[in-house]
Tab-separated table of C-alpha atoms in Angstrom:
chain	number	residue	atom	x	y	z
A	1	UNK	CA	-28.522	-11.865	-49.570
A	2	UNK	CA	-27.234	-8.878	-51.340
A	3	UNK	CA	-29.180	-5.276	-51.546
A	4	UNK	CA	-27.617	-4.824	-55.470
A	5	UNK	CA	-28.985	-7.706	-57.341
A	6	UNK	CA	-30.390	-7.683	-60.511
A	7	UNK	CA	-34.096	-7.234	-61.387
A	8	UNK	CA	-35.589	-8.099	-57.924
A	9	UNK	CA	-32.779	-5.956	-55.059
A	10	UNK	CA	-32.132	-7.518	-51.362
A	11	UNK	CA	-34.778	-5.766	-50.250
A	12	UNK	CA	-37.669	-6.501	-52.726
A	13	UNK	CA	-36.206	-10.470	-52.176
A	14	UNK	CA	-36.385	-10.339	-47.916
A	15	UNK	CA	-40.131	-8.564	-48.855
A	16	UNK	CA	-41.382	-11.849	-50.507
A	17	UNK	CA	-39.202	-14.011	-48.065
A	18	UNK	CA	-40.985	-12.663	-45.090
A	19	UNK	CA	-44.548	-12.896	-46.761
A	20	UNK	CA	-44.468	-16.551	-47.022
A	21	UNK	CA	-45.849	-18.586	-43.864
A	22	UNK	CA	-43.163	-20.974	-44.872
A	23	UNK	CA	-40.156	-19.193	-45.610
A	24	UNK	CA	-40.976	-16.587	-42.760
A	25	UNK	CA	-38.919	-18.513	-40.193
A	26	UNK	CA	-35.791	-18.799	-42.041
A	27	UNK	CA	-32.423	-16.730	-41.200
A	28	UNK	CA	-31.446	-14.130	-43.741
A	29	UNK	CA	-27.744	-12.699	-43.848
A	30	UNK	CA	-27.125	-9.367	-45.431
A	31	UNK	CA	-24.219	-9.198	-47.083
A	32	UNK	CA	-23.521	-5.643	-48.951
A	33	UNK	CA	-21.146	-2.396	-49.729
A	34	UNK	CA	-24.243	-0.367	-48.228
A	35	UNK	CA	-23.278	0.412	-45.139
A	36	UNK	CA	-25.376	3.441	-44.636
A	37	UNK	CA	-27.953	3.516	-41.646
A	38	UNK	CA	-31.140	3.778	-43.852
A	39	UNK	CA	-30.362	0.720	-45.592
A	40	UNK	CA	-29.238	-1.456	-42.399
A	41	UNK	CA	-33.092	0.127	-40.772
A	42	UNK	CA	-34.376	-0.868	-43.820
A	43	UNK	CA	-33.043	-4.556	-43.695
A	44	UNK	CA	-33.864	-4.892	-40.414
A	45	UNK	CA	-37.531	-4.022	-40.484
A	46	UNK	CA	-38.113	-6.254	-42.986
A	47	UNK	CA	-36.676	-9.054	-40.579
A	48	UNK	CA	-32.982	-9.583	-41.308
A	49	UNK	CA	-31.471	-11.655	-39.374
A	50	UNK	CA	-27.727	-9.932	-39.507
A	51	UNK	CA	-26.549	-7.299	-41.543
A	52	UNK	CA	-22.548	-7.370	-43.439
A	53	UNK	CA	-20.294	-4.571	-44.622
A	54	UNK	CA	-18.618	-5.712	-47.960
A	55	UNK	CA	-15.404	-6.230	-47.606
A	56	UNK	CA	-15.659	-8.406	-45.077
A	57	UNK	CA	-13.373	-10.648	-43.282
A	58	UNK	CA	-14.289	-14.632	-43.427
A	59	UNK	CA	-13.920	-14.481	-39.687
A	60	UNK	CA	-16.671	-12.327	-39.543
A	61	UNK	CA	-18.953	-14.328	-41.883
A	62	UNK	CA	-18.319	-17.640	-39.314
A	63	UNK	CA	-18.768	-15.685	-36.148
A	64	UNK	CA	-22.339	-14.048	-38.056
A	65	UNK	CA	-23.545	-17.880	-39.097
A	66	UNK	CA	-22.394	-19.195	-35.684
A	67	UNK	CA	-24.631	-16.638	-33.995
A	68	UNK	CA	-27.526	-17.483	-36.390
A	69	UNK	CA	-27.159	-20.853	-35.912
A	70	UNK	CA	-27.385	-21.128	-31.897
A	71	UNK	CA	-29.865	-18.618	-32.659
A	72	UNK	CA	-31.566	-21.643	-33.593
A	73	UNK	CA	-30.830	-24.180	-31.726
A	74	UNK	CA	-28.090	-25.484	-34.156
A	75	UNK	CA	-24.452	-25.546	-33.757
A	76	UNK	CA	-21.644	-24.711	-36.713
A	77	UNK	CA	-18.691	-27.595	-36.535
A	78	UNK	CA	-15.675	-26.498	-35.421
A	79	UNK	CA	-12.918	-26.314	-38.022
């Protein structure tokens, strides 16, 4: 999920996500240039799950899923 999108932004999006009894559950990645505090307090009081600095390395983006994932029980194949 990205804060810039067009007509509904990141934040407006994790909003409705987090409203629904049955999208509540479900893991939400930030991925955005904002790297400002405010915006990474924003994202995470509206529940997401980790929070990326554009430009990021891939690396970073596996290690961040990975996490999520045995967050939930669930396990990333190794490559």
């Amino acid at each position: 999920l990205d804060i810039e999108m067009p007509r509904m932004d990141g934040f407006e999006v994790m909003a409705h996500v987090r409203n629904q009894p049955h999208l509540k559950h479900l893991p939400v990645i930030m991925v955005t240039s904002r790297s400002g505090e405010k915006h990474r307090e924003r994202g995470a009081k509206l529940g997401v799950t980790d929070y990326l600095i554009k430009p990021y390395q891939e690396e970073e983006m596996i290690r961040s899923i990975r996490k999520v994932l045995r967050e939930q029980g669930l396990e990333l194949p190794s490559t």
